[in-house]
Tab-separated table of C-alpha atoms and ligand atoms in Angstrom:
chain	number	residue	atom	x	y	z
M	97	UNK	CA	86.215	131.902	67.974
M	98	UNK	CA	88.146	128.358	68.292
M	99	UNK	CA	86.178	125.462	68.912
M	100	UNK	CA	86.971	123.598	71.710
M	101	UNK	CA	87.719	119.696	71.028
M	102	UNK	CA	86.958	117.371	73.672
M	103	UNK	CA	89.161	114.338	73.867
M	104	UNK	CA	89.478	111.571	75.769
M	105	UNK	CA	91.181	113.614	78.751
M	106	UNK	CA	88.614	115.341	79.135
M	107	UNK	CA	85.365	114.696	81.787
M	108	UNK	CA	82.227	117.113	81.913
M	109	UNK	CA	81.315	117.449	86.227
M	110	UNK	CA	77.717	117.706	86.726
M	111	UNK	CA	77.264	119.376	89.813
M	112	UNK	CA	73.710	118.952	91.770
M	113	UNK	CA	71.050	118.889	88.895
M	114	UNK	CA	68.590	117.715	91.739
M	115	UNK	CA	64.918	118.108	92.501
M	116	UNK	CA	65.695	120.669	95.518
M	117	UNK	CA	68.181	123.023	93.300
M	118	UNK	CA	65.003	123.689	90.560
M	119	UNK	CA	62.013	125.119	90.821
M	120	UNK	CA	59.165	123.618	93.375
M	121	UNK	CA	62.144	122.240	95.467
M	122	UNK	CA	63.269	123.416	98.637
M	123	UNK	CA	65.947	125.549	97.512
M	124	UNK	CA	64.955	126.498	94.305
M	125	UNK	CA	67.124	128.294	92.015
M	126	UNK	CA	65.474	129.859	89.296
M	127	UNK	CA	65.461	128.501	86.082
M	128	UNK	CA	67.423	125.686	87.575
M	129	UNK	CA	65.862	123.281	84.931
M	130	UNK	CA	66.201	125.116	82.495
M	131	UNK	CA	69.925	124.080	81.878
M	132	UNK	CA	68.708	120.246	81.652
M	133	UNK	CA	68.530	120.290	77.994
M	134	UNK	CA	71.992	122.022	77.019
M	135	UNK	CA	73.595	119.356	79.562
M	136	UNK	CA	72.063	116.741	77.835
M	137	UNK	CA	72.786	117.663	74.602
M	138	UNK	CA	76.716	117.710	75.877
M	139	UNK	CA	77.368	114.464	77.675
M	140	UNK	CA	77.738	112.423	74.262
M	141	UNK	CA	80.705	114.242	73.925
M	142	UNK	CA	82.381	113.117	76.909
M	143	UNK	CA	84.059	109.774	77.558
M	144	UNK	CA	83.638	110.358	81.191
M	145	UNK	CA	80.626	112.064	82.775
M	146	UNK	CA	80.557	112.798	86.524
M	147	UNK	CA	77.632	113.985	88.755
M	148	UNK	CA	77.335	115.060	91.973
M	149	UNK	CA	74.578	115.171	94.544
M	150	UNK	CA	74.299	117.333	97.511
M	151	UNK	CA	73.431	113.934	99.918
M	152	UNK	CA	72.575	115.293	103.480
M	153	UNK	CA	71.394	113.801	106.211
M	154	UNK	CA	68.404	114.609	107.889
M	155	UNK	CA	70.317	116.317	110.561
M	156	UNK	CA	72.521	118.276	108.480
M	157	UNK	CA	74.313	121.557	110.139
M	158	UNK	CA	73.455	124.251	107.629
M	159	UNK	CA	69.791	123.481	107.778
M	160	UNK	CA	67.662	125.990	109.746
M	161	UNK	CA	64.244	126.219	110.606
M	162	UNK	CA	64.924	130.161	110.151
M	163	UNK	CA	67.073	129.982	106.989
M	164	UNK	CA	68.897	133.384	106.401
M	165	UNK	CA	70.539	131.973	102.938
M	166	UNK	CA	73.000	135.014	103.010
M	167	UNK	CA	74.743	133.324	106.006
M	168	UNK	CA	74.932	130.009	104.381
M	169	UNK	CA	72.053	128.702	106.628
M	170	UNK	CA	69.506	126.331	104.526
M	171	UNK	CA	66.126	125.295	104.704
M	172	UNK	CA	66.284	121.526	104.749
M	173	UNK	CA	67.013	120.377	101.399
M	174	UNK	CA	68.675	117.080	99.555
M	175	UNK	CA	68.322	114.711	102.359
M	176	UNK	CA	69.747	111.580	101.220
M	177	UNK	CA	67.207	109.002	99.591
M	178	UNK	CA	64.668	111.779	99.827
M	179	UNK	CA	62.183	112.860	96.168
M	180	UNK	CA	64.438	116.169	96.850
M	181	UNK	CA	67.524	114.744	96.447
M	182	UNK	CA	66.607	112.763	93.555
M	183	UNK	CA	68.271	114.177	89.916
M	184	UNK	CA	65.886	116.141	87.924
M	185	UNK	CA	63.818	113.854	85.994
M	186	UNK	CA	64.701	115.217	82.372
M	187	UNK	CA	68.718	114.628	83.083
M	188	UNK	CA	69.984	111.809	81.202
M	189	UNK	CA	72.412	110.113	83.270
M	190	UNK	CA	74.016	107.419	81.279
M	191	UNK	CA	74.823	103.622	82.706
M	192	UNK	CA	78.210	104.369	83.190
M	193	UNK	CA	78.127	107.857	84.895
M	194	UNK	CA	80.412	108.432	88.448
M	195	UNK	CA	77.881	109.678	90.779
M	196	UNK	CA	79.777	111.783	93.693
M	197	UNK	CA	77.610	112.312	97.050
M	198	UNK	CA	78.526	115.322	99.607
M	199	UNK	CA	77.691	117.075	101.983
M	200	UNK	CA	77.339	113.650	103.993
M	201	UNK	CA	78.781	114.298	107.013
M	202	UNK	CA	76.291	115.711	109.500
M	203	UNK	CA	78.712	118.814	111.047
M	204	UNK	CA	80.228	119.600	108.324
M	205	UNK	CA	79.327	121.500	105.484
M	206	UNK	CA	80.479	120.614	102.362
M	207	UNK	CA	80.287	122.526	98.808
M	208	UNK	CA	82.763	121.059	96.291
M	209	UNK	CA	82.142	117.669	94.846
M	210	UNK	CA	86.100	116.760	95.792
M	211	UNK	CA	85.404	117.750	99.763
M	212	UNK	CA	86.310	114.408	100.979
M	213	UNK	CA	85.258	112.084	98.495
M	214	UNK	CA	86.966	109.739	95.829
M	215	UNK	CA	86.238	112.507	92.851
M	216	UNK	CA	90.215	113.539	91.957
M	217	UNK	CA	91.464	109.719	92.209
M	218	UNK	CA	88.639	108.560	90.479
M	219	UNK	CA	89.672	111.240	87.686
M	220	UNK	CA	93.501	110.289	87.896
M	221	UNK	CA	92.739	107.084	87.569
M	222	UNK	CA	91.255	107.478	83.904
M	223	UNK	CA	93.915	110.411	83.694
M	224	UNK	CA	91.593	112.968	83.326
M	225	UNK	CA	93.886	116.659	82.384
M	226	UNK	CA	90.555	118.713	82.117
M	227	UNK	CA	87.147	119.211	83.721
M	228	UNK	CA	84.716	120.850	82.282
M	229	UNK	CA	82.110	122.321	85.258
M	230	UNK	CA	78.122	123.240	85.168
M	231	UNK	CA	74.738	123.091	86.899
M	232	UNK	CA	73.518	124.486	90.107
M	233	UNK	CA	74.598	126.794	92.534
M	234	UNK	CA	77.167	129.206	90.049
M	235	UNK	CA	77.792	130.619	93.661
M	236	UNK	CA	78.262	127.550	96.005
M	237	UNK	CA	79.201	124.189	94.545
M	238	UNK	CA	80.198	125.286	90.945
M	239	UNK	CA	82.314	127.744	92.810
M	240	UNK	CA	83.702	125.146	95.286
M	241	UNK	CA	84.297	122.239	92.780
M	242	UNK	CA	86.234	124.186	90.002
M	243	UNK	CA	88.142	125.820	92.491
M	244	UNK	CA	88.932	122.529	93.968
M	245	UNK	CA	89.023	121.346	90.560
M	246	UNK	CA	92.133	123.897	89.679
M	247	UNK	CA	93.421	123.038	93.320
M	248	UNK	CA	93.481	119.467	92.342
M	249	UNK	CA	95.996	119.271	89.151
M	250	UNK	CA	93.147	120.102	86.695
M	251	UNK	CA	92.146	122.741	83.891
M	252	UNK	CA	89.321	123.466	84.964
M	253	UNK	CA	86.433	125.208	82.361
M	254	UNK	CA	83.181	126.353	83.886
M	255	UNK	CA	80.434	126.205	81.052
M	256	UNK	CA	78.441	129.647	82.548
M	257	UNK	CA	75.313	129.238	80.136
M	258	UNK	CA	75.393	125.848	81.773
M	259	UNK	CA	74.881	126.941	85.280
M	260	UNK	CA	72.293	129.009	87.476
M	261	UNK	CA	73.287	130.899	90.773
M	262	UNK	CA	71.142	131.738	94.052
M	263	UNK	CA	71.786	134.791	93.633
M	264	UNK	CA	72.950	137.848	90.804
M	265	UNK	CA	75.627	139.896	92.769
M	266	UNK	CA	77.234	136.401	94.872
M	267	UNK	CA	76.990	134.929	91.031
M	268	UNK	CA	79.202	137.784	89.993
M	269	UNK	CA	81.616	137.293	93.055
M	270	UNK	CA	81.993	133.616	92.277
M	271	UNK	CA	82.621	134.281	88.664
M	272	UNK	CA	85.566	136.651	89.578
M	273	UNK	CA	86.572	133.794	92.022
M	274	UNK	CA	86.676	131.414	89.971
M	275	UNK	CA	88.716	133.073	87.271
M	276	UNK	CA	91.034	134.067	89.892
M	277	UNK	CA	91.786	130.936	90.934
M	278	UNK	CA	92.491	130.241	87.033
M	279	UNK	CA	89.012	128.827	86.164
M	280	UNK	CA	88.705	129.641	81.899
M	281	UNK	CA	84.660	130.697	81.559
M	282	UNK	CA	83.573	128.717	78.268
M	283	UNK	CA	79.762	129.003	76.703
M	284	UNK	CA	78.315	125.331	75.610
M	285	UNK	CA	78.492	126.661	72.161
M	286	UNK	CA	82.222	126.793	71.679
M	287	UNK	CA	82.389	123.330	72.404
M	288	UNK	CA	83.045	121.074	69.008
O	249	LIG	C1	74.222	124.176	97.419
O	249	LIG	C2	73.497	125.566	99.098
O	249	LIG	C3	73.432	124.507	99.972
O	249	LIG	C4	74.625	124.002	95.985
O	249	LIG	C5	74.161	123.110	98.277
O	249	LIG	O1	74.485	122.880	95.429
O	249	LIG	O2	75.090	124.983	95.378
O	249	LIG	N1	73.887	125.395	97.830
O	249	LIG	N2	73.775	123.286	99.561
O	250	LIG	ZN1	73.407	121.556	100.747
């Protein structure tokens, strides 16, 4: 197996690591902490280290009283400012990290980390050629931001062991989405 060199091109996206997306928050995903420490061990590597927060506003579209999930309806979860919206505790998020909100706009849903926001010039500008992806949902906003992510100019490298999904069969879907779109599927431990 080749290692995988990160250079100076390169930026690791850390999508959503927040209080909500693990478990005891409002839309848990399960073991969602549990990919805190392998995250942490990686951002050293990187020059540039991005992470993005789901940032909603109390009034946010997709929330429901009645959450069916399967339809993309929510049970209220990172509202902006809120303990729920706050980064898990354990993530290390260095001084110098870019910090992407979405999901801000009250009609409009909003998975991907480069849905209107300054993500892929903020990359260009430090002429970033490669992202590498993890955290939470594998099947919404991993999904959406490394698709964008190819859509946008970049390689794009999902780190799977990195990431946790809602649920097993839409995790499989976005998986075969992803490559599709010409997402490579990397584990942490190929990385130099
Ligand atoms: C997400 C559902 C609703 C995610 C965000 O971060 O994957 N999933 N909002
Ligand atoms: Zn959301």
């Amino acid at each position: 197996m080749m290692a995988i060199e990160i250079n100076r091109d390169d930026a690791l996206i850390v999508v959503d690591v927040q209080n909500d997306f693990c478990p005891g928050g409002a839309l848990a995903v399960t073991d969602g902490d549990r990919i805190v420490p392998g995250i942490n061990a990686l951002l050293p590597r990187f020059d540039t280290r991005v992470f993005t927060r789901d940032w909603h506003p109390a009034d946010h579209c997709s929330f429901s009283d009645n959450p069916r999930f399967v339809d993309k309806s929510w049970p209220p979860h990172c509202v902006a400012e809120t303990s729920g919206a706050r980064f898990q505790p354990a993530l290390e998020i260095p001084n110098d990290a870019i910090v992407i909100d979405k999901g801000t706009n009250p009609a409009k849903e909003a998975y991907s980390g480069f849905d209107e926001t300054i993500l892929a010039n903020t990359l260009r500008a430090r002429h970033i050629a490669r992202v590498f992806v993890c955290g939470l949902a594998t099947d919404y906003c991993v999904r959406a931001t490394a698709i964008d992510a190819i859509k946008n100019g970049f390689k794009t490298m999902v780190i799977e062991d990195l990431c946790r999904g809602v649920y097993a069969e839409t995790v499989k879907g976005a998986i075969k989405d992803m490559k599709h779109a010409g997402v490579q599927t990397i584990r942490s431990g190929e990385i130099a």
